[in-house]
Amino acid sequence: MPREYPIDVTRNIGIIAHIDAGKTTVTEGILYNTGVTHNIGAVHEGETVTDWMEQERERGITITAAAVTCYWTPRFIKLAGDKKHKINIIDTPGHVDFTVEVERSLRVLDGAVVVFDGKMGVEPQSETVWRQADKYHVPRMCFINKINQTGGDFYKSLDSIHKRLSPNAFPIQLPIGFEKEINGVVDLINMKSYTYKDFTDKEFTVGEVPAGMVEKAKEYRSKLLEKVVESDDALMEKYLNGGELTEQEFLTAIRKAVQGGKFFPVLGGDGRGIIVQTILDAVTNFLPSPLDRGGVKGHDLKNAENIIERKPSDEEPFTALAFKIATDPFVGRLCFFRVYAGHLEAGSYVLNARTENKERVGRIVRMKADEREEVKEVFAGDICALVGPKDTFTGDTLCDVDKPIQLEAIKFAEPVISMSIEPRTKADQEKMGIALGKLAEEDPTFRLSTNEETQQTIISGMGELHLEIIVDRMKREFKVEANVGKPEVAYKETIKKMAEAESKYIRQTGGRGQYGHVYLRVEPLERGKGYEFEDAIVGGVIPREYIKPIDKGIQESAANGVIAGYPLVDFKATAFDGSYHEVDSSEMAFKIAASKGLQDAVKKADPIILEPIMKVEVTTPETNMGDVIGDLNSKRAQINEMTDRMHLKIIDAFVPLSEMFGYATALRSMTQGQASYTMEFDHYAEVPRNVAEKIIESRQGINVRKGM
């Protein structure tokens, strides 16, 4: 079966932004203008295509990334000619609790449209998604939304982009009018105006630049030209010598600068309507195709040092990355994947590079949010889903059985909050385990564990809303009723200095005994480095077969903590001496000796508790500023900066997560509902001694350990 559209006219883009900036609304505008839908769904009415989950429609927010496909032929900007383009769009969440969806989407996308609220400019999550796009080197463009609403300001929002994100963002169009009077844009490339009577119009009226905007348009066009010619030496020379660039040369320079990550086109308007046609033109002309992005590199399964490159061609061996697992109520398990090279037919087999097992490709579907369209074959550049793969998870490489490759997996943030959960009835018990297991498969930032002492099931995630949605989904989708405990902070333990300990495990019970003897050294690592093990045994004082059990014993002991039962992190353990018994030594004996040795060494190494510190941004009227700052100070906050954004005051601070429970209610109360806040995890830091003592007492139910 031939491919539907050539790879050079395929675009894979994400819509990314801060919560409430209007991502889903812009997506609705795109679907309406491309003819996929016949009306623009309203988020607050629960009518949108991509917000299909019940929880999304009830709350008016995006929770899970949704994929849709549309088609567009450029209308105004025609560097790409009159070819019809296929655009795969992923609408991502803006709430920080669901940042996993942005992370894994950007990993497989070729370009992005960053949406900003024109009344607020750059907001905290705007910065987060921008950094995520930087991490994966994703070319992007900016759309300043809601500038036609009261308080909307294109130029102030542009200034905030320059100050907080990049000085290389420049408008390629300017709005005509201000706030509710906006009725079109001036295109700075061809110096034409595109106006409309109502944002729902289907056609623009093309005309000359309004007399009152001629000078401003010339000024911004000159700045735009100066910036984009920097990416092309020949055009730079022509421009500096006073030559006039043709429209095609101008467009080529913009495209080259965008794809090189050196320039970010800025557009603005009302994302609900006709203005998104200019977004679609910019997407098709400036953002890269899979061909532009080039090949993908991975490791040879047999030799990790051998780097393999696969080009974006249908003729290459099949290479794809699974980036999302979802449970569909009608077809079961779905695995979303991005094809980087080759083609895949339904009924064939692929190799999972992680497990090195083959998976049969049953049905392949193209997604339109929660709807499915079955396809028989997919090609390089496509984003589709497999129905029913058994052992494929997020980040797995799917590849040609005979020509395997291992692509770089996706790394996700660690959970910072947890709570206990238990089934309400015996009938719910088995169902709860199945439900939580499936939800954990879908979301790599959602974790399950069991408290060894209480035997309670513990669920962990990125925030209160994250866990609230998990519990709600369990109830609705899996029909499981459960009781949940209060949220708890995901504390960790670490050490501040080096220490050593000797540990022996000797048991004689008649017949063969148990003997393990090891000397361990522990030392701190940089924050975030995790765990390292070094085998420094020389002279065969401990046989090689007992080294792995020593490492395993250390890791198991570290997982249960030393001073308060929290995981021990950011340390290096070295086994440097010991002894063994020819008859009585065993793997189990050395594992137990190592576990006990770690506990003894850590107690000498100045152990401390670490707590998650959140980056908090509070937006408040000036009249409430003093109360808000005073309250933050009482929460052990570190105030970093106080700035103005539009007509409001902004307070940036670092605050321990443990102090932020119930903050939304408290903030509303002290500001009569006028203030709001956002927060995201930033780093782990040492808990003050007095707080640490309380934590240990609550965990152990005994007096604080001496020397802590």
XYZ file of C-alpha atoms in Angstrom:
708
model
C 0.000 0.000 0.000
C 1.528 3.364 -1.011
C 1.909 6.030 1.663
C -0.889 8.582 1.935
C 1.294 11.727 1.937
C 4.993 12.218 1.123
C 7.245 12.615 4.151
C 8.278 16.144 3.141
C 4.695 17.415 3.545
C 4.176 15.672 6.911
C 4.353 17.718 10.105
C 4.353 16.299 13.657
C 3.697 19.135 16.081
C 2.699 19.632 19.706
C 0.584 22.397 21.215
C 2.268 23.291 24.524
C 1.588 25.987 27.131
C 0.767 26.986 30.700
C -2.626 25.872 31.995
C -5.532 28.029 30.721
C -3.449 29.712 28.007
C -5.805 28.240 25.413
C -3.994 25.226 23.920
C -7.108 23.131 23.494
C -9.037 26.097 22.124
C -6.305 26.706 19.523
C -6.447 23.006 18.610
C -10.221 23.306 18.212
C -9.694 26.351 15.962
C -7.241 24.361 13.834
C -9.635 21.391 13.499
C -12.476 23.737 12.541
C -10.452 25.633 9.929
C -9.091 22.435 8.398
C -12.586 20.972 8.075
C -12.156 18.160 10.597
C -15.013 19.569 12.713
C -17.978 21.763 11.851
C -17.968 23.868 14.985
C -15.479 25.106 17.586
C -15.984 23.207 20.830
C -15.907 25.218 24.062
C -13.618 23.945 26.825
C -15.898 25.129 29.642
C -18.853 23.338 28.036
C -16.946 20.035 27.709
C -17.428 20.015 23.928
C -13.823 19.801 22.687
C -12.417 16.954 20.598
C -9.081 16.490 22.383
C -10.396 16.861 25.955
C -12.409 13.655 25.737
C -11.988 12.202 29.252
C -14.828 12.784 31.725
C -12.378 14.315 34.205
C -11.114 16.755 31.552
C -14.594 17.888 30.580
C -15.685 18.332 34.187
C -12.616 20.339 35.208
C -12.056 22.219 31.937
C -8.384 21.166 31.799
C -6.283 18.825 29.677
C -5.030 15.782 31.589
C -3.754 13.437 28.905
C -2.078 14.237 25.591
C -4.437 13.588 22.673
C -3.409 13.005 19.050
C -5.382 14.240 16.037
C -4.628 14.517 12.326
C -5.679 17.288 9.940
C -4.745 18.499 6.451
C -3.849 21.982 5.212
C -2.838 23.632 1.962
C -0.897 26.906 2.574
C -2.975 29.991 1.751
C -0.789 33.063 2.345
C 2.780 31.921 3.038
C 3.738 29.674 0.139
C 7.381 28.759 0.540
C 6.165 25.155 0.652
C 4.029 25.745 -2.454
C 0.404 24.692 -2.854
C 0.930 21.114 -1.670
C -1.577 19.690 0.769
C 0.127 18.922 4.083
C -0.659 16.238 6.636
C -0.361 17.591 10.198
C -0.293 15.264 13.201
C -1.086 17.323 16.307
C -0.653 16.391 19.961
C -2.563 18.634 22.381
C -0.721 18.435 25.707
C -1.711 19.296 29.304
C -0.658 22.570 30.908
C -0.959 21.563 34.558
C 2.424 20.713 36.077
C 1.088 17.475 37.642
C 0.755 16.045 34.125
C 4.068 17.284 32.730
C 4.908 13.662 31.840
C 2.560 14.051 28.864
C 4.542 17.035 27.571
C 7.876 15.292 28.163
C 7.059 12.155 26.213
C 5.254 14.052 23.451
C 8.179 16.415 22.808
C 10.494 13.397 22.676
C 8.822 12.222 19.460
C 7.652 15.492 17.858
C 9.406 17.523 15.164
C 8.052 20.959 16.084
C 5.843 22.795 18.550
C 3.483 25.743 18.845
C 3.877 27.445 22.228
C 0.662 29.213 23.251
C 0.681 32.183 25.652
C -2.196 33.918 27.420
C -2.092 37.481 26.041
C -3.407 38.798 29.366
C -0.628 37.146 31.403
C 2.365 36.730 29.101
C 4.946 34.128 30.133
C 3.747 32.067 33.107
C 5.572 29.369 35.144
C 4.546 26.390 33.053
C 5.374 28.387 29.902
C 8.969 28.333 31.104
C 8.798 24.624 31.964
C 7.541 23.520 28.542
C 10.032 25.855 26.844
C 12.881 24.165 28.746
C 11.476 20.746 27.808
C 11.461 21.766 24.135
C 15.059 23.003 24.517
C 16.013 19.636 26.020
C 14.842 17.773 22.904
C 15.979 20.524 20.472
C 12.451 20.989 19.152
C 12.030 23.977 16.779
C 9.023 26.044 17.765
C 6.867 29.081 17.085
C 4.843 31.240 19.466
C 1.179 32.186 19.415
C -0.022 34.905 21.787
C -3.662 34.050 22.412
C -6.567 36.082 23.849
C -5.133 39.477 22.822
C -8.640 40.501 21.744
C -9.909 40.179 25.325
C -9.889 42.865 28.000
C -6.358 43.046 29.371
C -4.851 41.274 26.367
C -1.644 42.918 25.129
C 0.453 41.490 22.291
C 3.469 43.730 22.880
C 3.689 43.256 26.662
C 3.438 39.499 26.182
C 6.165 39.679 23.527
C 8.349 41.611 25.970
C 7.848 38.905 28.631
C 8.934 36.255 26.080
C 12.114 38.250 25.413
C 12.882 38.668 29.113
C 12.021 35.187 30.386
C 12.453 32.812 27.442
C 14.452 34.042 24.466
C 15.496 37.313 22.815
C 15.273 35.473 19.473
C 11.464 35.523 19.296
C 10.195 38.060 16.748
C 6.747 38.736 15.269
C 6.092 37.809 11.662
C 2.722 39.555 11.972
C 1.316 42.412 14.061
C -2.283 42.712 15.304
C -4.505 45.417 13.865
C -6.371 47.194 16.657
C -6.277 46.700 20.430
C -8.195 44.345 22.731
C -11.804 43.933 21.532
C -11.180 46.122 18.476
C -8.657 43.684 16.965
C -9.875 42.628 13.527
C -6.839 41.261 11.711
C -3.073 41.253 11.294
C -0.342 42.891 9.245
C 1.941 40.317 7.622
C 5.512 41.617 7.968
C 6.820 39.376 5.176
C 4.636 40.593 2.311
C 3.476 43.824 4.051
C -0.217 43.093 3.497
C -3.126 43.298 5.897
C -5.479 40.388 6.549
C -8.702 41.497 8.188
C -12.001 39.904 9.191
C -15.366 41.030 10.563
C -15.772 38.165 13.031
C -13.259 35.655 14.382
C -15.455 32.815 13.037
C -15.128 34.058 9.426
C -13.731 31.591 6.902
C -12.073 34.149 4.609
C -9.764 37.136 5.161
C -10.021 40.433 3.336
C -6.558 41.161 1.909
C -5.508 44.813 1.740
C -2.772 47.379 2.348
C -1.152 48.091 5.700
C -3.357 50.577 7.641
C -1.920 54.114 7.412
C -1.499 54.358 11.186
C 0.616 51.181 11.279
C 3.000 51.748 8.362
C 5.920 53.050 10.436
C 5.528 50.415 13.142
C 5.292 47.652 10.527
C 8.471 48.902 8.798
C 10.298 49.021 12.142
C 9.333 45.461 13.100
C 10.002 44.162 9.572
C 13.506 45.605 9.710
C 14.162 43.900 13.095
C 12.807 40.629 11.712
C 15.032 40.828 8.632
C 18.154 41.558 10.670
C 17.514 38.522 12.825
C 16.698 35.906 10.220
C 19.506 36.707 7.744
C 22.003 35.797 10.483
C 21.413 32.124 9.655
C 22.364 32.478 5.964
C 25.741 33.981 5.005
C 24.739 34.729 1.409
C 21.554 36.524 2.414
C 23.420 38.339 5.193
C 25.927 39.675 2.667
C 23.155 40.711 0.284
C 21.278 42.484 3.083
C 24.375 44.301 4.393
C 25.183 45.484 0.875
C 21.775 47.132 0.666
C 20.149 44.511 -1.537
C 16.404 43.856 -1.251
C 15.487 40.282 -0.362
C 12.773 38.648 -2.436
C 9.782 37.212 -0.599
C 11.078 33.667 -1.263
C 14.519 34.552 0.115
C 12.891 36.114 3.183
C 10.788 33.002 3.783
C 13.769 30.691 3.205
C 15.814 32.625 5.778
C 13.005 32.324 8.355
C 12.643 28.600 7.716
C 16.376 28.018 8.062
C 16.589 30.064 11.271
C 13.567 28.296 12.829
C 14.845 24.820 12.041
C 18.284 25.719 13.350
C 16.728 26.651 16.703
C 17.952 30.240 16.331
C 14.622 31.958 15.749
C 11.033 31.658 17.004
C 8.285 33.284 14.880
C 5.606 35.040 16.933
C 1.960 35.368 15.895
C -1.060 36.583 17.829
C -4.838 36.688 17.856
C -7.935 34.780 18.910
C -7.205 31.054 18.874
C -10.866 30.196 18.350
C -11.147 31.332 14.783
C -9.821 32.414 11.432
C -6.470 33.669 12.695
C -5.306 30.055 13.185
C -5.076 29.864 9.403
C -1.901 31.941 9.745
C -0.650 29.447 12.373
C -1.244 26.603 9.914
C 0.627 28.490 7.187
C 3.561 29.041 9.542
C 3.540 25.380 10.635
C 3.637 24.073 7.057
C 6.261 26.587 5.871
C 8.621 26.975 8.810
C 8.426 23.971 11.146
C 10.384 20.886 10.017
C 9.178 17.711 8.382
C 10.622 14.376 9.575
C 12.952 14.651 6.567
C 14.241 18.022 7.786
C 14.880 16.643 11.275
C 17.176 14.007 9.814
C 18.059 10.539 10.999
C 17.802 9.050 14.461
C 20.715 7.401 16.272
C 20.697 4.370 18.542
C 22.865 1.580 19.947
C 23.594 -1.850 18.561
C 22.018 -4.441 20.898
C 25.104 -6.661 20.741
C 27.620 -3.842 21.188
C 26.383 -0.723 23.019
C 29.403 1.273 21.849
C 28.412 0.766 18.222
C 26.174 3.701 17.138
C 23.635 3.060 14.384
C 21.828 5.766 12.398
C 18.493 5.276 10.680
C 17.435 7.802 8.061
C 13.808 9.030 7.761
C 13.058 6.800 4.780
C 10.501 4.085 4.103
C 13.307 1.918 2.697
C 15.286 1.796 5.972
C 14.811 -1.006 8.557
C 11.746 -0.341 10.706
C 12.579 1.820 13.758
C 10.026 3.329 16.161
C 9.696 4.539 19.742
C 6.743 3.681 21.998
C 5.995 6.924 23.838
C 2.618 6.334 25.484
C 0.542 3.429 26.797
C -3.214 3.876 27.218
C -6.123 1.662 28.232
C -9.006 1.961 25.792
C -12.414 0.760 27.077
C -13.301 -0.698 23.667
C -10.090 -2.187 22.269
C -7.972 -2.665 25.416
C -4.298 -1.773 25.635
C -3.027 0.834 23.163
C 0.621 1.624 22.477
C 1.290 4.972 20.791
C 4.463 4.991 18.704
C 6.419 7.295 16.416
C 7.950 5.768 13.287
C 11.426 7.155 12.604
C 12.370 4.861 9.720
C 10.968 2.086 7.564
C 7.387 0.895 7.297
C 5.206 -1.552 9.234
C 2.296 -3.705 8.099
C -0.481 -5.113 10.242
C 0.054 -8.832 10.779
C 3.857 -8.616 10.816
C 6.272 -8.840 13.765
C 8.498 -6.288 15.507
C 11.293 -6.706 18.027
C 11.127 -4.980 21.410
C 14.771 -3.938 21.922
C 14.412 -3.814 25.717
C 13.107 -7.343 26.171
C 14.595 -8.709 22.911
C 11.266 -10.474 22.388
C 9.103 -10.357 19.282
C 5.635 -8.764 19.378
C 2.997 -9.515 16.783
C 1.494 -6.439 15.160
C -2.252 -7.060 15.207
C -4.202 -3.913 14.482
C -2.718 -0.467 13.768
C -4.930 2.572 14.332
C -4.645 6.301 13.724
C -6.106 8.234 16.649
C -8.469 11.183 16.654
C -8.502 11.791 20.424
C -10.578 8.817 21.662
C -11.698 7.699 18.188
C -9.778 5.155 16.105
C -9.285 4.731 12.373
C -7.770 1.397 11.374
C -4.849 1.451 8.919
C -3.041 -1.456 7.265
C 0.436 0.096 7.088
C 2.430 2.974 8.571
C 5.514 4.749 7.247
C 8.459 6.875 8.368
C 7.205 10.033 10.083
C 3.837 8.580 11.113
C 2.395 8.657 14.636
C -0.064 5.831 15.258
C -1.025 3.241 17.868
C -0.791 -0.538 18.157
C -3.710 -2.428 19.643
C -2.958 -4.956 22.373
C 0.859 -5.275 22.677
C 1.517 -7.332 25.821
C 4.996 -6.400 26.986
C 5.681 -2.962 25.491
C 5.985 0.077 27.746
C 6.728 3.790 27.473
C 10.232 4.376 26.118
C 10.638 0.969 24.456
C 12.203 0.746 21.000
C 10.259 -1.252 18.403
C 12.393 -2.304 15.461
C 13.072 -4.699 12.606
C 13.485 -8.255 13.900
C 16.591 -8.853 11.777
C 18.169 -5.411 12.190
C 17.679 -4.375 15.829
C 18.488 -0.971 17.314
C 18.082 0.565 20.801
C 16.971 4.214 20.829
C 17.499 6.430 23.847
C 14.709 5.898 26.370
C 12.674 8.705 27.933
C 13.611 9.849 31.436
C 10.893 11.024 33.794
C 10.774 12.989 37.032
C 10.487 11.169 40.356
C 7.164 11.420 42.294
C 7.121 13.916 45.161
C 3.879 13.052 46.952
C 2.247 9.827 48.124
C -0.816 8.526 49.950
C -2.097 5.205 51.220
C -5.029 3.532 49.488
C -7.121 0.510 50.436
C -10.162 -1.173 48.871
C -13.494 -0.584 50.598
C -14.649 -4.182 50.249
C -13.072 -7.576 49.734
C -14.547 -7.646 46.243
C -12.657 -4.439 45.396
C -9.312 -5.835 46.563
C -8.349 -7.840 43.492
C -9.877 -5.278 41.114
C -7.874 -2.492 42.757
C -4.568 -4.251 42.110
C -5.433 -4.753 38.439
C -6.640 -1.160 38.041
C -3.599 0.416 39.684
C -1.300 -1.811 37.643
C -2.871 -0.643 34.380
C -2.767 3.013 35.442
C 0.919 2.640 36.392
C 1.598 1.204 32.925
C 0.065 4.311 31.369
C 1.855 6.877 33.517
C 5.596 6.539 34.290
C 5.361 9.248 36.993
C 2.742 7.238 38.916
C 4.281 4.619 41.199
C 2.977 1.758 43.338
C 4.642 0.325 46.438
C 3.819 -1.522 49.644
C 4.681 -0.334 53.152
C 6.505 -3.309 54.632
C 5.457 -2.488 58.206
C 1.758 -1.766 57.682
C 1.282 -3.743 54.434
C -0.595 -0.733 53.047
C -0.588 0.011 49.321
C 1.100 3.369 48.672
C 0.485 5.376 45.507
C 2.905 8.154 44.542
C 2.678 10.923 41.967
C 3.548 14.467 40.959
C 0.912 16.306 43.008
C -2.438 16.190 44.782
C -4.411 16.642 41.555
C -2.426 13.868 39.883
C -3.370 11.355 42.585
C -6.935 12.665 42.767
C -7.358 11.947 39.037
C -5.831 8.462 39.447
C -8.320 7.580 42.202
C -11.205 9.057 40.198
C -10.244 7.066 37.087
C -9.994 3.899 39.164
C -13.537 4.462 40.394
C -15.089 5.339 37.014
C -13.163 3.211 34.538
C -12.477 0.148 36.693
C -15.471 0.361 39.081
C -13.267 0.158 42.185
C -14.227 1.928 45.398
C -11.324 2.818 47.686
C -10.433 4.783 50.803
C -7.400 7.049 50.574
C -5.198 8.462 53.303
C -3.906 11.992 53.613
C -1.210 13.040 51.114
C 2.329 12.569 52.368
C 5.573 14.130 51.215
C 8.078 11.867 49.461
C 11.024 12.533 51.762
C 14.414 10.940 51.088
C 17.509 10.243 53.149
C 21.176 10.850 52.351
C 24.537 11.279 54.075
C 26.900 14.243 54.511
C 30.261 12.581 55.079
C 32.263 9.418 54.442
C 32.183 6.522 56.906
C 33.144 2.844 57.107
C 31.701 -0.210 58.826
C 32.492 -3.880 59.249
C 29.629 -6.349 59.120
C 29.509 -10.082 59.809
C 26.581 -12.416 59.420
C 27.247 -15.770 61.097
C 24.622 -18.428 61.830
C 25.279 -22.015 62.916
C 22.180 -24.166 63.198
C 23.550 -27.670 62.813
C 24.848 -28.819 59.482
C 25.812 -26.118 57.018
C 25.823 -22.620 58.536
C 25.819 -19.111 57.125
C 28.872 -16.859 56.873
C 29.235 -13.426 55.278
C 31.831 -10.809 56.202
C 32.298 -7.467 54.429
C 33.843 -4.036 55.000
C 31.857 -1.168 53.454
C 32.634 2.475 52.842
C 29.877 5.022 52.127
C 30.366 8.554 50.839
C 28.002 11.293 49.625
C 27.374 12.061 45.953
C 26.065 15.224 44.317
C 22.334 15.796 44.694
C 20.442 13.845 42.048
C 23.254 11.348 41.304
C 21.382 8.439 42.879
C 23.436 5.374 43.833
C 26.824 4.011 42.809
C 28.543 0.770 43.816
C 32.267 0.074 43.575
C 33.909 -3.310 43.897
C 37.328 -2.667 45.480
C 37.910 -6.258 46.626
C 41.442 -7.444 45.823
C 43.300 -10.679 46.373
C 40.147 -12.793 46.267
C 39.255 -12.203 49.931
C 35.639 -12.342 48.769
C 34.914 -14.542 45.704
C 33.418 -12.856 42.613
C 30.077 -14.673 42.926
C 29.340 -12.820 46.183
C 29.909 -9.274 44.821
C 26.483 -8.965 43.175
C 24.663 -10.148 46.332
C 26.584 -7.478 48.298
C 25.408 -4.812 45.823
C 21.840 -6.148 46.001
C 21.865 -6.195 49.817
C 22.993 -2.557 49.872
C 20.272 -1.492 47.423
C 17.505 -3.318 49.301
C 18.613 -1.803 52.602
C 18.851 1.676 51.047
C 15.304 1.392 49.687
C 13.972 1.095 53.244
C 16.100 3.913 54.651
C 18.080 4.086 57.856
C 16.823 6.878 60.100
C 13.173 7.285 59.165
C 12.344 4.600 56.631
C 12.672 6.819 53.534
C 14.805 5.766 50.531
C 18.512 6.500 50.886
C 19.827 8.352 47.807
C 22.852 10.172 46.409
C 25.559 7.989 47.910
C 28.354 5.704 46.791
C 29.026 2.380 48.501
C 32.352 0.582 48.190
C 33.072 -2.996 49.267
C 36.804 -2.998 50.028
C 37.541 -5.967 52.302
C 36.057 -8.984 54.054
C 36.369 -12.727 54.295
C 34.480 -15.906 53.438
C 34.101 -19.511 54.564
C 34.573 -22.252 51.993
C 31.571 -24.237 53.250
C 29.261 -21.823 55.057
C 29.426 -18.735 52.822
C 26.439 -18.107 50.541
C 24.876 -15.354 48.462
C 22.194 -14.861 51.118
C 24.791 -14.503 53.905
C 26.698 -11.788 52.034
C 23.473 -10.021 51.077
C 22.406 -9.853 54.749
C 25.903 -8.792 55.858
C 25.935 -5.984 53.281
C 22.470 -4.818 54.309
C 23.486 -4.608 57.962
C 26.832 -3.023 57.037
C 25.108 -0.242 55.127
C 22.904 0.570 58.099
C 25.940 0.738 60.418
C 28.025 2.862 58.017
C 25.212 5.329 57.300
C 24.623 5.952 61.022
C 28.244 7.132 61.250
C 28.038 9.246 58.065
C 25.921 12.143 59.402
C 22.591 11.024 57.876
C 19.990 13.675 57.030
C 16.472 13.846 55.609
C 15.800 15.572 52.288
C 12.498 17.199 51.343
C 11.091 18.259 47.956
C 11.273 22.013 47.417
C 8.684 23.508 45.090
C 9.070 26.497 42.832
C 5.984 28.553 43.684
C 4.648 31.570 41.834
C 1.845 33.563 43.458
C -0.135 36.094 41.423
C -1.878 38.634 43.649
C -3.318 42.160 43.645
C -0.905 44.666 45.202
C -3.268 45.286 48.137
C -2.787 41.691 49.330
C 0.965 41.553 48.784
C 1.962 41.958 52.452
C -0.390 39.235 53.696
C 0.767 36.802 51.020
C 4.478 37.379 51.727
C 3.935 37.083 55.482
C 2.123 33.794 55.016
C 4.846 32.439 52.727
C 7.531 33.373 55.252
C 5.666 31.369 57.894
C 5.952 28.361 55.552
C 9.762 28.430 55.490
C 9.675 30.040 52.049
C 12.685 31.557 50.347
C 11.397 34.604 48.445
C 13.436 34.946 45.251
C 11.832 37.770 43.334
C 8.864 40.136 43.251
C 7.839 41.497 39.869
C 4.915 43.021 37.978
C 2.962 41.173 35.302
C 0.431 43.279 33.517
C -1.678 44.747 36.380
C -0.735 42.198 39.075
C 2.144 41.480 41.473
C 4.093 38.247 41.078
C 5.967 36.569 43.944
C 8.501 33.855 43.069
C 9.599 31.627 45.932
C 10.966 28.232 46.893
C 8.703 26.523 49.448
C 8.877 23.016 50.998
C 6.083 20.813 49.652
C 5.116 19.824 53.197
C 4.061 23.425 53.855
C 1.858 23.727 50.757
C -0.995 21.346 51.589
C -4.245 23.299 51.702
C -2.575 26.440 50.361
C -5.202 27.040 47.663
C -7.946 27.508 50.279
C -5.747 29.663 52.527
C -4.704 31.909 49.624
C -8.279 32.405 48.462
C -9.306 33.276 52.005
C -6.620 35.915 52.604
C -7.159 37.599 49.200
C -10.949 37.317 48.852
C -10.453 34.894 45.991
C -8.387 37.313 43.882
C -4.988 35.580 44.067
C -3.826 32.358 42.436
C -0.675 30.271 42.443
C 1.195 27.597 40.542
C 3.914 25.296 41.755
C 6.242 22.669 40.346
C 8.962 20.502 41.803
C 12.411 22.117 41.665
C 14.911 20.248 43.861
C 15.510 18.329 47.082
C 17.088 20.096 50.084
C 18.047 19.226 53.651
C 15.255 19.370 56.209
C 16.009 21.689 59.185
C 16.986 19.746 62.309
C 13.862 20.611 64.321
C 11.594 19.507 61.470
C 13.638 16.342 60.909
C 13.213 15.376 64.572
C 9.424 15.602 64.248
C 9.473 13.531 61.061
C 11.549 10.783 62.704
C 9.345 10.742 65.804
C 6.206 10.405 63.694
C 7.758 7.600 61.645
C 9.291 5.594 64.435
C 7.021 6.388 67.356
C 10.101 6.539 69.571
C 12.533 9.144 70.755
C 14.764 10.778 68.216
C 17.976 8.905 67.580
C 20.918 10.450 69.308
C 23.393 12.175 67.075
C 20.822 13.145 64.434
